[in-house]
Coordinates of C-alpha atoms in Angstrom, one line a residue:
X221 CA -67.6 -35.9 -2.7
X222 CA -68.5 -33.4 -0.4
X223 CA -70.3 -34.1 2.7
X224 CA -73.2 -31.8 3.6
X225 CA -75.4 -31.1 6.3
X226 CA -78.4 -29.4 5.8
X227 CA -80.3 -27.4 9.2
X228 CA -83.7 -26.2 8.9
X229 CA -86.9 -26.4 10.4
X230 CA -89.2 -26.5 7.4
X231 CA -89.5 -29.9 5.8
X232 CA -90.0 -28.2 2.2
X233 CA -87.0 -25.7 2.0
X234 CA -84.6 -29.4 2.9
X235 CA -86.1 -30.9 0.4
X236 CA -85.4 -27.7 -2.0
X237 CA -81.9 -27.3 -0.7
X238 CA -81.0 -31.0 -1.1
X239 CA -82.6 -30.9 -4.8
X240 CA -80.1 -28.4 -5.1
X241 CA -77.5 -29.5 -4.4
X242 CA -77.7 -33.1 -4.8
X243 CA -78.1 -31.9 -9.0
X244 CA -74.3 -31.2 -8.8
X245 CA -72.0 -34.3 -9.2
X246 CA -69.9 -33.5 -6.6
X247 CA -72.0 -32.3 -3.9
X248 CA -73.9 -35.4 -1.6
X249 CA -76.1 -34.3 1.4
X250 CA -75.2 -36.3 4.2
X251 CA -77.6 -35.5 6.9
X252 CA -80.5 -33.0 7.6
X253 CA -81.4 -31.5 10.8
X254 CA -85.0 -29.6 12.1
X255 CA -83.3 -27.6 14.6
X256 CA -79.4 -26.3 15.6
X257 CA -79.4 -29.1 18.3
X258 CA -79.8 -31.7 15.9
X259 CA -77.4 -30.1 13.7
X260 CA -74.8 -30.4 16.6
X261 CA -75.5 -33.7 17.2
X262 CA -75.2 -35.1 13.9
X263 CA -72.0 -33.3 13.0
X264 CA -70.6 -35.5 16.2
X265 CA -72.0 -38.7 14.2
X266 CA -70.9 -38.1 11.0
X267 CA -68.0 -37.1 8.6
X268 CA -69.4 -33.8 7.5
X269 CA -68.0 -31.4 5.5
X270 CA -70.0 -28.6 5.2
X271 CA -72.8 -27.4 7.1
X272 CA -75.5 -24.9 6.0
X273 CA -77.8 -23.7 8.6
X274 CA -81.0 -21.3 9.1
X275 CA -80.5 -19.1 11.6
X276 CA -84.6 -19.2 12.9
X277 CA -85.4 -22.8 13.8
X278 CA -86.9 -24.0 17.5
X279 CA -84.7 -25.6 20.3
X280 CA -81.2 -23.6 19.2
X281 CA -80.9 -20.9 16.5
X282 CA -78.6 -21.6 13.6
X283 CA -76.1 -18.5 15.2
X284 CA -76.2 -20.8 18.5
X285 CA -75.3 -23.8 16.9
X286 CA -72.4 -22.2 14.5
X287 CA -70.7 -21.3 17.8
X288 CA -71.0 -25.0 19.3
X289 CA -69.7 -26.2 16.2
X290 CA -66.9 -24.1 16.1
X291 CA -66.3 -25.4 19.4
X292 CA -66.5 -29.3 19.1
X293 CA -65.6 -28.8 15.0
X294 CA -63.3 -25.9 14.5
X295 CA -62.2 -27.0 11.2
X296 CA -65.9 -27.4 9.6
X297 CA -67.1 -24.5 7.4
X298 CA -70.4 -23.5 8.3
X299 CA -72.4 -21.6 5.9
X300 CA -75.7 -19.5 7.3
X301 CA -78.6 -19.4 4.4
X302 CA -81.4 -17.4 5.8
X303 CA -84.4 -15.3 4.6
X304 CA -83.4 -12.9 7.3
X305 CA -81.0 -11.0 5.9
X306 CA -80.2 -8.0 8.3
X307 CA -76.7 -6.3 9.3
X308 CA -76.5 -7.6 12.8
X309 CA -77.1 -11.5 12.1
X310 CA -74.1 -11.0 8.8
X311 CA -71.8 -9.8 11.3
X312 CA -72.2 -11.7 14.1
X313 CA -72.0 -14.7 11.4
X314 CA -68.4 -13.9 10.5
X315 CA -67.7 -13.2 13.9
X316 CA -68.4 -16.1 15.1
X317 CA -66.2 -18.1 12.0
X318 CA -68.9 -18.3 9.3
X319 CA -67.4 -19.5 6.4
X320 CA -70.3 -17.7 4.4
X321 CA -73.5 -15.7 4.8
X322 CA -76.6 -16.2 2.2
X323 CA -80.1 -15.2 1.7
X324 CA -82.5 -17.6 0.8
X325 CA -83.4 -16.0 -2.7
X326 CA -79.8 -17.0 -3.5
X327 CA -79.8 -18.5 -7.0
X328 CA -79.0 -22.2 -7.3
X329 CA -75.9 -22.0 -8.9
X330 CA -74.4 -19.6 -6.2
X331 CA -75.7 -22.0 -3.4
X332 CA -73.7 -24.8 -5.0
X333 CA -70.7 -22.7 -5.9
X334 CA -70.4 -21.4 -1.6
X335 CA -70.6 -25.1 -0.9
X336 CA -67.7 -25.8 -3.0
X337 CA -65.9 -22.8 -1.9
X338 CA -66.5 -23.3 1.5
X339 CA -64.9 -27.0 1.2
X340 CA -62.4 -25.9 0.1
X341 CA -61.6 -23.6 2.6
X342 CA -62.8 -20.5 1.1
X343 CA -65.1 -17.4 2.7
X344 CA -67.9 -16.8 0.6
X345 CA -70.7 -14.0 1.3
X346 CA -73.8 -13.5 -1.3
X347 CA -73.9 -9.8 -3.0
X348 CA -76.7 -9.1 -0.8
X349 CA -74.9 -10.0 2.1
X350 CA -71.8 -8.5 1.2
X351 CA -73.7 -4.9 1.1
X352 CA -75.4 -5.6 4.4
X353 CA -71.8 -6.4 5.9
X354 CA -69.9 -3.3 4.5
X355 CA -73.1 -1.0 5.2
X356 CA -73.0 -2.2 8.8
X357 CA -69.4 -2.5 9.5
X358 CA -69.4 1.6 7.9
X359 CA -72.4 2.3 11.1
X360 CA -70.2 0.8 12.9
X361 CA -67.7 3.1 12.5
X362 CA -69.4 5.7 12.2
X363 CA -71.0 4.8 16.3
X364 CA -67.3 4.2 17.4
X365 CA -66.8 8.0 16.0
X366 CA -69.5 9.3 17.8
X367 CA -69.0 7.9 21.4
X368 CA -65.4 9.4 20.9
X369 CA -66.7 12.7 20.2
X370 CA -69.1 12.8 23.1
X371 CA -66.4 11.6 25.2
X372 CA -64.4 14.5 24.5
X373 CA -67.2 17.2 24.3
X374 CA -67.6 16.2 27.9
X375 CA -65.1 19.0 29.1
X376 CA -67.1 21.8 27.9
X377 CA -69.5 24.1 29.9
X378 CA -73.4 23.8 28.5
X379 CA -73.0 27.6 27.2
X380 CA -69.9 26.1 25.1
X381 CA -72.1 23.2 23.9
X382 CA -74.5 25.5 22.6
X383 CA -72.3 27.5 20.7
X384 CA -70.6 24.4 19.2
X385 CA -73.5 22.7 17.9
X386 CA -74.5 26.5 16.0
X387 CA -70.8 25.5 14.9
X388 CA -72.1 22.2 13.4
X389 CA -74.7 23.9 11.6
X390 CA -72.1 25.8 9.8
X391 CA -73.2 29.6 10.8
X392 CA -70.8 32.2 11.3
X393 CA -69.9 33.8 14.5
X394 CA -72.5 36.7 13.8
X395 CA -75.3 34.1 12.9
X396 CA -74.2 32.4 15.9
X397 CA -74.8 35.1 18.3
X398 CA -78.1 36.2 16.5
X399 CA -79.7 32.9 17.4
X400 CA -78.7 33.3 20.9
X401 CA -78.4 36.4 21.5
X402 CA -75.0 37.2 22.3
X403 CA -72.7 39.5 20.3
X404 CA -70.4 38.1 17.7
X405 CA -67.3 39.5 19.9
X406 CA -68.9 37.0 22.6
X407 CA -69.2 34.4 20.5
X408 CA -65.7 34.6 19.0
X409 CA -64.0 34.1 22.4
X410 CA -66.5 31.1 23.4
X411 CA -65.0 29.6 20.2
X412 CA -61.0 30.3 21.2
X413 CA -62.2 28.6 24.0
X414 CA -63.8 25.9 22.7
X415 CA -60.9 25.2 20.2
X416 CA -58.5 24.9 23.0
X417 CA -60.3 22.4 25.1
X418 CA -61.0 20.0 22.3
X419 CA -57.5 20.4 21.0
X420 CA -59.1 21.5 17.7
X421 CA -57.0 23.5 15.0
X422 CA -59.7 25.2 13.7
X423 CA -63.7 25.8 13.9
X424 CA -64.4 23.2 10.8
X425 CA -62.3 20.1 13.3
X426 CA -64.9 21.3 15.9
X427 CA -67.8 21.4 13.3
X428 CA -67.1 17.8 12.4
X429 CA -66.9 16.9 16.0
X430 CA -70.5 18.3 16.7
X431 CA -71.7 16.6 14.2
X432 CA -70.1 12.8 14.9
X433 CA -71.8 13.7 18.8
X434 CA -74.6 14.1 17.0
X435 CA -74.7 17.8 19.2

């Protein structure tokens, strides 16, 4: 059998979740909590095997608890179920050693089939949160990218600034110097220069820079 605890503050989604669950001949809920402290202190008393928390719940949040239990239980699979469903709580989740991440529409079957996954040592993320995870971890990216770039537009004067970011609209070294008034001769050696303090091969490398700066 496998050992559940179940950790949320309303009475009526337990019940639901131990219905559930309990409906599978393999699955027996051990123990239920109202808040991530309980939860903590029932995983000490008893011989859980998985343990499926909310994250909002009074005393300590189900994200709180995961990382006590991963500290007094680092072999316990912890699954988060949760109606909030949002990039930052997903990752810091598997950060923390989630074994799983779902949303509280899950459909029974899935919420009995990441119990038995998660016993058995297996990851297991909800479509829903498997979007939210690869959308966030792709921001992510996409932040990293654009603290780099500022980091290296830092060398250049404010003139060269301006003419890079006409660069990251895409206009042309005489459409450049139209919209600030400078002649295209002008602008064609602010953008030797600029090319040679970003280490840029050519204007479309410096384009792409403007843009990840967000210039």
């Amino acid at each position: 059998m496998i050992r559940v605890l179940i950790a949320d503050d309303e009475p009526l989604i337990r019940s639901g979740i131990r219905m559930i669950l309990t409906s599978a001949d393999d699955i027996e809920v051990l123990a239920e909590a109202a808040d991530g402290r309980q939860a903590v202190d029932l995983v000490r008393a008893h011989p859980v095997d998985v343990a499926l928390l909310d994250i909002q719940m009074p005393v300590m949040d189900g994200l709180t608890a995961l990382a006590e239990l991963r500290r007094i239980a680092p072999a316990l699979p912890v699954l988060i179920l949760t109606t909030f469903g949002d990039k930052v709580n997903v990752l810091r989740a598997l950060a923390d050693g989630g074994a799983g991440f779902l949303l509280k529409d899950t459909a029974a079957t899935e919420l009995i089939q990441a119990v038995r996954a998660a016993a058995q040592g297996h990851a297991y993320l909800s479509p829903a949160a498997a979007r939210h995870a690869a959308d966030a971890l792709t921001k992510a990216g996409a932040v990293g990218r654009g603290e780099t770039a500022r980091r290296r537009l830092a060398v250049l004067s404010p003139r060269e600034r301006e003419v890079l970011a006409l660069l990251g609209e895409g206009l042309s070294n005489a459409d450049a110097g139209d919209r600030i008034h400078m002649s295209e001769a002008t602008v064609k050696t602010y953008v030797s220069r600029i090319l040679a303090k970003l280490g840029c091969d050519n204007r479309v490398q410096a384009a792409l820079l403007a843009r990840d700066a967000d210039l």
